[in-house]
Amino acid sequence: MDKKFTIILAAGHGTRMKSKLYKVLHPIAGKAMVDHVLTQVEQTNMDEIVTVVGHGAEKVEELLGDRTKYALQSEQLGTGHAVLQTEDLLGDEDGMTMIVSGDTPLFKASTFEELFDYHRQKGAAATILTANADDPFSYGRIIRNNVGVVSKIVEQKDATREEAEITEINTGVYCFDNKKLFAALHQVKNDNAQGEYYLPDVIGIMKDQGEIVAAYQMKDFSESMGVNDRRALAVATDVMKKRINEMHMVNGVTIVDPSSTYIDCDVKIGSDTVIEPGVQLQGNTVIGGDVVVGAHSKIVDSTIGNRVVITSSTIEESIMHDDSNIGPNSHLRPKSELGEFVHVGNFCEVKNATLGARTKMGHLSYVGDATLGTDINIGCGVVFVNYDGINKHHSTVGNYSFVGSNANIVAPVTLEDHSYVAAGSTITNDVKEFEMGIARGRQVNKADYFKKLPVYEAAKKAEEENK
C-alpha cells in the first residue's frame, strides 16, 4: 500500500481580510479554517501531515499542536516555493502527496479519499481536483483534449474566449507522486510578473516530460470555496452552518428555523431535542435528548442533560443535569451546576455555584461562589454577597433550607440543614440546623407622618378633584 502524505499551505497573511488575525486562523462554526482542513485530512489516515507556516507561525503551531509537523516559509515566494520547504521532511519518501490550502475549510474527508483513489487508479504523476462551477470567472480552467485527457490549466487572464467558457475549474488541490513532485519543483521558474514560484507550473513540467496528468471532478463545487476576504468568510460560514444543521436534523433533532440557528461543528445533540429560532450553540457543548432550547438562547462549552428546558437564557461553561430548567432571561456563568429537577426562573444569575437536586430559585436572585444542597427554596431578590473588593468568599447552604425574599447572604457563611432565613435579612453569621436567622430593624410606625410630606398637599388636591 502506497504511503499517503498531505501538505497544508498556511503561510500567507491574507491581506484582503484586513485583519490582525492571520487568515487561516479566522473561525468558521467555532473552529479555525486551518483546523477544519486538518480535521478532515486526519480522517483519511495519513502517514504524515506537514503544515507550511509563515505569517503567524507561532499562533498556528499553538493551535494545531503536535497533530502535524511544520515547515517554515520565511519568505512568501509563491505556492511552489512553499511546498519546496517541506523537502527535508518528505523529499525522500515514496508515496502519494496531496496539497491543500489552509483557507479552504469546506472540503470533506470523503472527497480527499476519492482523490487519492482516483490518482492511484490512473497511475498518474499528478491528479488535479476539479469542480464544475456555474460561474467560473477568476478560476483556472481545465483544458482537456478530444478524449478527455488533461492537456493544461489556463488561468482566467490567459484564457481565450472559448477557454473562458469552460466551466471545469481547478480547485487548487492536487495529488502527486511524491518524488516526482519534488523533482519538478526544482524546475519551476519565477519568470512572471510577481517573481514567484507557482505550484501549478509543475503540471506543465510533468506534461512536457510525458507523465500522466489526471483530473478528478468532485461532485460539490461549494466544498472548494477558498476564503480570501470577509465576504467569502460569511458565505463559507453559511455553507458550514447548513451542513451542520442538516446533520443534526438527520440524526433526529428538530431545528425550527435552520436559517437562524447557529451550531458549532463540535456540538453534540441528542435525539428529539427541539432547537427554537435564534439559538447559538458554541464550543464543545453536549446536549442530551428531549431537551427544549428556547428562542434566542446561547449555550457555550456546557453539558446539558436529558429533558432540560432552557428558555431564552445564556449558559456558559456550566452543567445542567436531567430535568432541570432555567429562564426566561437568566444566566449561568462559568462553573455553575444545576442538579436534577432544579428550577432557576427569570432574571437570575448563577456563577461558580452548585444547586443541589430539586432546589428552586424563582426570580431576580444571584447565587455566586456557593454550594447549595437539595430541596432549598431561594426567594425573590436574594443576593449571595461574595466579594469584599479584593477576594471572593464561599457560602454553603444545607439541605431543606429556606432563604426568604430580599435576603443578603454575606460570605463566608454557612447555613446548616433545615435552616431558615427571614425575608429582608442580611446574614453575616452562621445559622445552625433548625434555627431561623433574622437580621433586620424592628418596624416602627409614626402616626400622621404622611401629613408632613410634600406629597400630602398634592394628594389632598387630587382627592378633591376625584370626588
Coordinates of C-alpha atoms in Angstrom, one line a residue:
M1 CA 0.0 0.0 0.0
D2 CA 1.4 3.4 -1.0
K3 CA 2.1 5.8 1.8
K4 CA 0.0 8.9 1.9
F5 CA 1.1 12.4 2.8
T6 CA -0.6 15.8 2.9
I7 CA 0.9 19.3 2.8
I8 CA -1.3 22.1 4.1
L9 CA -0.4 25.5 2.9
A10 CA -0.9 28.0 5.7
A11 CA 1.9 30.6 5.4
G12 CA 0.0 33.6 3.9
H13 CA -1.1 36.6 6.0
G14 CA -4.2 37.2 3.9
T15 CA -4.1 41.0 3.4
R16 CA -7.6 41.1 1.8
M17 CA -9.1 40.0 5.2
K18 CA -7.9 43.4 6.6
S19 CA -7.4 41.8 9.9
K20 CA -4.8 41.5 12.7
L21 CA -5.7 37.8 12.8
Y22 CA -3.9 35.6 10.3
K23 CA -6.2 34.4 7.6
V24 CA -6.2 30.7 8.2
L25 CA -7.0 31.3 11.9
H26 CA -10.3 33.0 11.2
P27 CA -13.0 30.8 12.7
I28 CA -16.0 29.2 10.9
A29 CA -18.6 27.4 13.1
G30 CA -16.3 27.5 16.1
K31 CA -13.1 26.2 14.5
A32 CA -10.3 28.0 12.7
M33 CA -10.2 27.4 8.9
V34 CA -6.9 25.6 9.0
D35 CA -8.2 23.4 11.8
H36 CA -11.2 22.4 9.7
V37 CA -8.8 21.4 6.9
L38 CA -6.5 19.4 9.3
T39 CA -9.5 17.7 10.9
Q40 CA -10.7 16.4 7.6
V41 CA -7.2 15.4 6.5
E42 CA -6.7 13.4 9.7
Q43 CA -9.8 11.3 8.9
T44 CA -8.0 10.0 5.7
N45 CA -5.3 8.1 7.7
M46 CA -2.2 10.0 6.5
D47 CA 1.3 8.6 7.1
E48 CA 2.5 12.2 7.6
I49 CA 0.9 15.7 7.6
V50 CA 3.1 18.8 7.2
T51 CA 1.8 22.3 7.5
V52 CA 3.7 25.1 5.9
V53 CA 3.7 28.1 8.1
G54 CA 4.9 31.7 7.7
H55 CA 3.0 34.6 8.9
G56 CA 1.7 33.8 12.4
A57 CA 3.6 30.6 12.5
E58 CA 3.7 30.5 16.3
K59 CA -0.1 31.0 16.6
V60 CA -0.8 28.3 14.0
E61 CA 1.5 25.9 15.8
E62 CA 0.0 26.7 19.1
L63 CA -3.5 26.0 17.8
L64 CA -2.7 22.7 15.9
G65 CA 0.0 21.4 18.3
D66 CA 1.5 18.0 17.5
R67 CA -1.2 16.9 15.2
T68 CA 1.0 17.9 12.3
K69 CA 4.7 18.6 11.5
Y70 CA 5.7 22.0 10.4
A71 CA 7.8 23.6 7.7
L72 CA 8.6 27.3 7.7
Q73 CA 8.3 29.5 4.6
S74 CA 10.2 32.6 5.9
E75 CA 9.8 34.5 2.6
Q76 CA 6.5 34.4 0.7
L77 CA 7.8 33.4 -2.8
G78 CA 4.7 31.5 -4.1
T79 CA 3.0 28.2 -3.6
G80 CA 5.6 26.2 -5.4
H81 CA 8.3 27.7 -3.1
A82 CA 6.0 26.9 -0.1
V83 CA 5.8 23.2 -1.0
L84 CA 9.5 23.0 -1.5
Q85 CA 10.1 24.0 2.1
T86 CA 8.8 20.5 3.1
E87 CA 11.5 18.7 1.1
D88 CA 13.6 17.9 4.2
L89 CA 10.6 16.1 5.7
L90 CA 9.1 14.4 2.7
G91 CA 11.5 14.6 -0.3
D92 CA 13.0 11.1 0.0
E93 CA 9.6 9.4 0.6
D94 CA 7.9 7.0 -1.8
G95 CA 4.1 7.5 -2.0
M96 CA 1.4 10.0 -2.8
T97 CA 1.2 13.6 -1.6
M98 CA -1.9 15.7 -1.5
I99 CA -1.5 19.5 -1.4
V100 CA -4.4 21.6 0.0
S101 CA -4.7 25.2 1.2
G102 CA -5.4 26.1 4.8
D103 CA -8.1 28.6 3.7
T104 CA -10.4 26.0 2.2
P105 CA -12.4 24.9 5.2
L106 CA -15.3 23.2 3.5
F107 CA -13.6 20.2 2.0
K108 CA -14.7 16.8 3.3
A109 CA -12.6 13.8 4.1
S110 CA -14.6 11.7 1.7
T111 CA -13.5 14.0 -1.2
F112 CA -9.9 13.7 -0.3
E113 CA -10.2 9.9 -0.2
E114 CA -11.8 9.9 -3.6
L115 CA -9.0 12.0 -5.0
F116 CA -6.3 9.5 -3.6
D117 CA -8.3 6.6 -5.0
Y118 CA -8.6 8.1 -8.5
H119 CA -4.9 9.1 -8.5
R120 CA -3.9 5.6 -7.7
Q121 CA -6.3 4.0 -10.3
K122 CA -4.9 6.2 -13.0
G123 CA -1.3 5.6 -12.2
A124 CA -0.8 9.4 -12.5
A125 CA 2.2 11.5 -11.7
A126 CA -0.3 14.3 -10.8
T127 CA -4.0 14.5 -10.3
I128 CA -5.9 17.8 -10.2
L129 CA -9.0 18.1 -8.1
T130 CA -11.5 19.9 -10.3
A131 CA -15.1 21.0 -10.0
N132 CA -17.9 22.3 -12.2
A133 CA -18.6 26.0 -11.5
D134 CA -21.8 27.8 -12.5
D135 CA -19.7 31.0 -12.6
P136 CA -16.0 30.0 -13.3
F137 CA -14.7 33.6 -13.5
S138 CA -11.3 34.0 -11.8
Y139 CA -10.7 30.3 -11.6
G140 CA -8.1 28.4 -13.7
R141 CA -9.8 26.3 -16.4
I142 CA -9.1 22.6 -17.0
I143 CA -8.4 22.1 -20.7
R144 CA -8.9 18.5 -21.9
N145 CA -8.2 17.0 -25.4
N146 CA -10.8 15.2 -27.5
V147 CA -10.5 12.0 -25.5
G148 CA -10.8 13.8 -22.1
V149 CA -7.2 13.8 -21.1
V150 CA -6.0 16.9 -19.3
S151 CA -3.7 19.0 -21.6
K152 CA -3.2 22.1 -19.5
I153 CA -4.6 24.6 -16.9
V154 CA -5.3 28.1 -18.2
E155 CA -5.7 31.0 -15.9
Q156 CA -8.5 33.5 -16.4
K157 CA -6.2 36.2 -17.6
D158 CA -4.7 33.9 -20.2
A159 CA -7.8 32.2 -21.5
T160 CA -9.2 32.5 -25.0
R161 CA -12.9 33.2 -25.4
E162 CA -13.5 29.5 -26.0
E163 CA -11.4 28.5 -23.0
A164 CA -13.1 31.1 -20.7
E165 CA -16.5 29.4 -21.4
I166 CA -15.2 26.1 -19.9
T167 CA -16.9 25.5 -16.5
E168 CA -14.5 22.8 -15.2
I169 CA -12.2 24.7 -12.8
N170 CA -9.0 24.0 -10.8
T171 CA -9.8 23.8 -7.0
G172 CA -6.1 24.2 -6.1
V173 CA -5.9 20.8 -4.6
Y174 CA -3.5 18.3 -6.1
C175 CA -2.3 14.7 -5.6
F176 CA 1.2 13.9 -6.8
D177 CA 3.7 11.1 -6.9
N178 CA 5.9 12.4 -4.1
K179 CA 9.3 12.1 -5.6
K180 CA 8.2 13.3 -9.0
L181 CA 6.7 16.3 -7.3
F182 CA 9.9 17.5 -5.7
A183 CA 11.9 16.7 -8.8
A184 CA 9.6 19.0 -10.8
L185 CA 9.5 21.7 -8.1
H186 CA 13.3 22.3 -8.7
Q187 CA 12.5 23.0 -12.4
V188 CA 9.8 25.7 -11.6
K189 CA 10.9 29.2 -12.7
N190 CA 9.8 32.6 -11.3
D191 CA 9.9 34.5 -14.6
N192 CA 6.5 36.0 -14.1
A193 CA 5.1 39.4 -13.0
Q194 CA 5.1 38.5 -9.3
G195 CA 8.5 36.9 -9.4
E196 CA 7.1 33.9 -7.6
Y197 CA 7.3 30.1 -7.9
Y198 CA 3.8 28.7 -8.7
L199 CA 2.8 25.2 -7.9
P200 CA 0.5 24.8 -11.0
D201 CA 3.6 25.1 -13.2
V202 CA 4.5 21.6 -12.0
I203 CA 1.6 20.3 -14.1
G204 CA 3.1 21.7 -17.3
I205 CA 6.5 20.4 -16.5
M206 CA 5.2 16.9 -15.9
K207 CA 3.2 17.0 -19.1
D208 CA 6.3 18.0 -21.1
Q209 CA 8.1 15.0 -19.6
G210 CA 5.3 12.7 -20.8
E211 CA 4.0 11.9 -17.4
I212 CA 0.3 11.1 -16.8
V213 CA -1.7 14.1 -15.5
A214 CA -5.2 13.2 -14.5
A215 CA -8.2 15.3 -13.2
Y216 CA -10.8 14.2 -10.8
Q217 CA -14.0 16.2 -10.8
M218 CA -15.6 16.4 -7.4
K219 CA -19.4 16.4 -7.0
D220 CA -20.0 19.5 -4.9
F221 CA -18.4 22.8 -6.0
S222 CA -19.1 24.5 -2.7
E223 CA -16.5 22.4 -0.9
S224 CA -13.8 24.0 -2.9
M225 CA -14.5 27.5 -1.7
G226 CA -11.4 29.4 -0.7
V227 CA -11.7 32.3 1.8
N228 CA -9.8 35.4 0.9
D229 CA -11.9 38.2 2.4
R230 CA -14.7 38.8 4.9
R231 CA -17.4 38.3 2.2
A232 CA -16.2 34.8 1.4
L233 CA -15.9 34.1 5.1
A234 CA -19.6 34.9 5.5
V235 CA -20.5 32.7 2.6
A236 CA -18.4 29.8 3.8
T237 CA -19.9 30.2 7.3
D238 CA -23.4 29.9 5.8
V239 CA -22.5 26.7 3.9
M240 CA -21.0 25.2 7.0
K241 CA -24.0 26.2 9.1
K242 CA -26.4 24.5 6.7
R243 CA -24.2 21.4 6.6
I244 CA -24.1 21.1 10.4
N245 CA -27.8 21.8 10.9
E246 CA -28.8 19.2 8.3
M247 CA -26.6 16.6 10.0
H248 CA -28.4 17.2 13.3
M249 CA -31.8 17.1 11.7
V250 CA -31.0 13.8 10.0
N251 CA -29.9 12.5 13.5
G252 CA -33.3 13.3 15.0
V253 CA -33.0 16.9 16.2
T254 CA -35.8 19.3 15.5
I255 CA -34.5 22.7 14.3
V256 CA -37.5 25.0 14.0
D257 CA -35.7 27.6 11.8
P258 CA -32.4 26.4 10.5
S259 CA -31.7 29.8 8.8
S260 CA -31.4 31.5 12.2
T261 CA -29.8 28.7 14.2
Y262 CA -26.0 28.6 14.7
I263 CA -24.4 25.4 15.9
D264 CA -20.6 25.0 16.1
C265 CA -19.1 22.0 14.4
D266 CA -18.1 20.1 17.6
V267 CA -21.5 20.4 19.4
K268 CA -23.3 17.1 20.1
I269 CA -27.1 16.9 20.4
G270 CA -29.4 14.0 21.4
S271 CA -32.5 12.9 19.5
D272 CA -35.9 14.5 20.0
T273 CA -34.3 17.7 21.2
V274 CA -36.0 20.9 19.9
I275 CA -34.0 24.0 19.0
E276 CA -36.1 27.1 18.6
P277 CA -35.1 30.1 16.4
G278 CA -32.2 32.4 17.1
V279 CA -30.3 29.8 19.2
Q280 CA -26.4 29.7 19.3
L281 CA -24.7 26.5 20.4
Q282 CA -21.0 27.0 20.7
G283 CA -17.7 25.3 21.5
N284 CA -17.8 21.8 23.0
T285 CA -21.4 21.8 24.1
V286 CA -23.1 18.5 24.7
I287 CA -26.9 18.4 24.8
G288 CA -29.0 15.4 25.8
G289 CA -32.3 14.1 24.4
D290 CA -35.8 15.5 24.7
V291 CA -34.3 19.0 25.6
V292 CA -36.0 22.2 24.6
V293 CA -33.7 25.1 23.9
G294 CA -35.9 28.2 23.7
A295 CA -35.6 31.0 21.3
H296 CA -32.5 33.2 21.4
S297 CA -30.7 31.1 24.0
K298 CA -26.9 30.9 23.9
I299 CA -25.0 27.8 25.2
V300 CA -21.2 27.8 25.3
D301 CA -18.9 24.9 26.3
S302 CA -21.6 23.4 28.5
T303 CA -23.2 20.0 29.3
I304 CA -27.0 19.7 29.2
G305 CA -28.7 16.6 30.5
N306 CA -31.9 15.0 29.3
R307 CA -35.4 16.6 29.4
V308 CA -33.9 20.0 30.3
V309 CA -35.8 23.2 29.3
I310 CA -33.8 26.4 28.6
T311 CA -35.9 29.4 27.9
S312 CA -34.2 32.4 26.4
S313 CA -31.2 32.2 28.6
T314 CA -27.4 32.1 28.4
I315 CA -25.3 29.1 29.7
E316 CA -21.5 29.3 29.8
E317 CA -19.1 26.5 30.8
S318 CA -21.8 25.0 33.1
I319 CA -23.7 21.8 33.7
M320 CA -27.5 21.3 33.8
H321 CA -28.5 17.8 35.0
D322 CA -31.6 15.9 33.9
D323 CA -35.0 17.5 34.2
S324 CA -33.6 20.9 35.3
N325 CA -34.9 24.1 33.8
I326 CA -33.9 27.8 33.5
G327 CA -35.3 31.1 32.3
P328 CA -36.5 33.2 30.7
N329 CA -33.7 35.7 30.7
S330 CA -31.3 34.0 33.2
H331 CA -27.6 33.4 33.1
L332 CA -25.4 30.5 34.2
R333 CA -21.9 31.9 34.3
P334 CA -18.8 29.6 34.2
K335 CA -18.5 26.8 36.8
S336 CA -22.2 26.6 37.6
E337 CA -24.0 23.3 38.1
L338 CA -27.7 22.7 38.4
G339 CA -28.8 19.3 39.9
E340 CA -31.7 17.2 38.8
F341 CA -35.1 18.9 38.8
V342 CA -33.6 22.3 39.8
H343 CA -35.6 25.3 38.8
V344 CA -34.0 28.7 38.1
G345 CA -36.6 31.1 37.0
N346 CA -36.5 34.5 35.3
F347 CA -33.8 37.2 35.6
C348 CA -31.5 35.1 37.8
E349 CA -27.7 34.7 37.7
V350 CA -25.6 31.8 39.0
K351 CA -21.8 31.9 39.0
N352 CA -19.3 29.3 40.3
A353 CA -22.0 27.7 42.3
T354 CA -23.8 24.3 42.7
L355 CA -27.5 24.0 43.3
G356 CA -28.5 20.5 44.5
A357 CA -31.4 18.4 43.3
R358 CA -34.9 20.0 43.5
T359 CA -33.6 23.4 44.7
K360 CA -35.7 26.3 43.4
M361 CA -34.7 29.8 42.7
G362 CA -37.7 31.5 41.2
H363 CA -36.7 35.0 40.1
L364 CA -34.5 38.1 40.4
S365 CA -31.8 36.4 42.6
Y366 CA -28.0 36.0 42.4
V367 CA -26.0 33.0 43.7
G368 CA -22.2 33.3 43.4
D369 CA -19.4 31.2 44.9
A370 CA -21.7 29.0 46.8
T371 CA -22.7 25.4 47.4
L372 CA -26.4 24.8 47.9
G373 CA -27.8 21.4 48.9
T374 CA -31.0 19.7 47.9
D375 CA -34.6 20.9 48.3
I376 CA -33.8 24.5 49.1
N377 CA -36.1 27.5 48.4
I378 CA -34.4 30.7 47.3
G379 CA -36.8 33.6 47.5
C380 CA -37.1 36.6 45.2
G381 CA -34.3 39.2 45.3
V382 CA -31.8 37.0 47.3
V383 CA -28.2 38.0 46.8
F384 CA -25.2 36.0 47.8
V385 CA -22.7 38.7 48.7
N386 CA -19.4 37.1 47.8
Y387 CA -16.8 39.8 47.0
D388 CA -15.1 42.1 49.6
G389 CA -13.4 44.2 47.0
I390 CA -10.3 42.1 46.9
N391 CA -11.2 38.4 47.3
K392 CA -14.2 36.1 46.6
H393 CA -15.6 34.2 49.5
H394 CA -17.7 31.0 49.6
S395 CA -21.1 30.3 51.2
T396 CA -22.8 27.0 52.0
V397 CA -26.5 26.3 52.4
G398 CA -27.6 22.9 53.7
N399 CA -30.4 20.7 52.5
Y400 CA -34.1 21.6 53.1
S401 CA -33.3 25.2 54.0
F402 CA -35.4 28.3 53.2
V403 CA -34.0 31.7 52.3
G404 CA -36.7 34.3 52.3
S405 CA -37.1 37.1 49.8
N406 CA -34.7 40.1 49.7
A407 CA -32.1 38.4 51.9
N408 CA -28.4 39.1 51.7
I409 CA -26.1 36.1 52.4
V410 CA -22.7 37.7 53.2
A411 CA -19.9 35.2 52.6
P412 CA -18.1 33.4 54.1
V413 CA -21.1 31.9 56.0
T414 CA -22.8 28.5 56.5
L415 CA -26.5 27.8 56.7
E416 CA -26.9 24.3 58.0
D417 CA -29.6 21.8 57.0
H418 CA -33.1 22.8 57.8
S419 CA -32.1 26.4 58.5
Y420 CA -34.4 29.4 57.8
V421 CA -33.6 32.9 56.8
A422 CA -36.3 35.5 57.4
A423 CA -37.1 37.8 54.5
G424 CA -35.2 41.0 54.3
S425 CA -32.3 39.8 56.5
T426 CA -28.7 40.4 56.0
I427 CA -26.9 37.3 57.3
T428 CA -23.3 37.6 58.3
N429 CA -23.1 34.8 60.9
D430 CA -23.7 31.0 60.5
V431 CA -27.2 29.7 61.1
K432 CA -27.4 26.3 62.8
E433 CA -29.7 23.5 62.0
F434 CA -33.4 24.3 62.7
E435 CA -32.5 27.9 63.6
M436 CA -34.0 31.0 62.0
G437 CA -31.7 33.8 61.1
I438 CA -33.3 37.2 61.3
A439 CA -31.3 40.4 60.9
R440 CA -33.4 43.5 60.2
G441 CA -34.6 46.5 62.1
R442 CA -37.8 46.3 64.1
Q443 CA -40.7 48.0 62.4
V444 CA -41.9 51.4 64.0
N445 CA -45.0 53.2 62.7
K446 CA -45.0 57.0 63.0
A447 CA -48.5 58.4 63.4
D448 CA -49.6 61.1 61.0
Y449 CA -46.1 61.2 59.4
F450 CA -47.6 61.2 55.9
K451 CA -49.1 64.7 56.6
K452 CA -45.5 66.1 56.9
L453 CA -44.5 65.0 53.4
P454 CA -44.6 67.3 50.4
V455 CA -46.9 64.9 48.6
Y456 CA -49.6 65.3 51.2
E457 CA -51.0 68.6 49.7
A458 CA -50.9 67.1 46.2
A459 CA -52.8 64.0 47.4
K460 CA -55.5 66.2 49.1
K461 CA -56.0 68.2 45.9
A462 CA -56.3 65.0 43.8
E463 CA -58.8 63.6 46.2
E464 CA -60.9 66.7 45.9
E465 CA -60.8 66.6 42.1
N466 CA -61.8 63.0 42.0
K467 CA -64.9 63.4 44.2

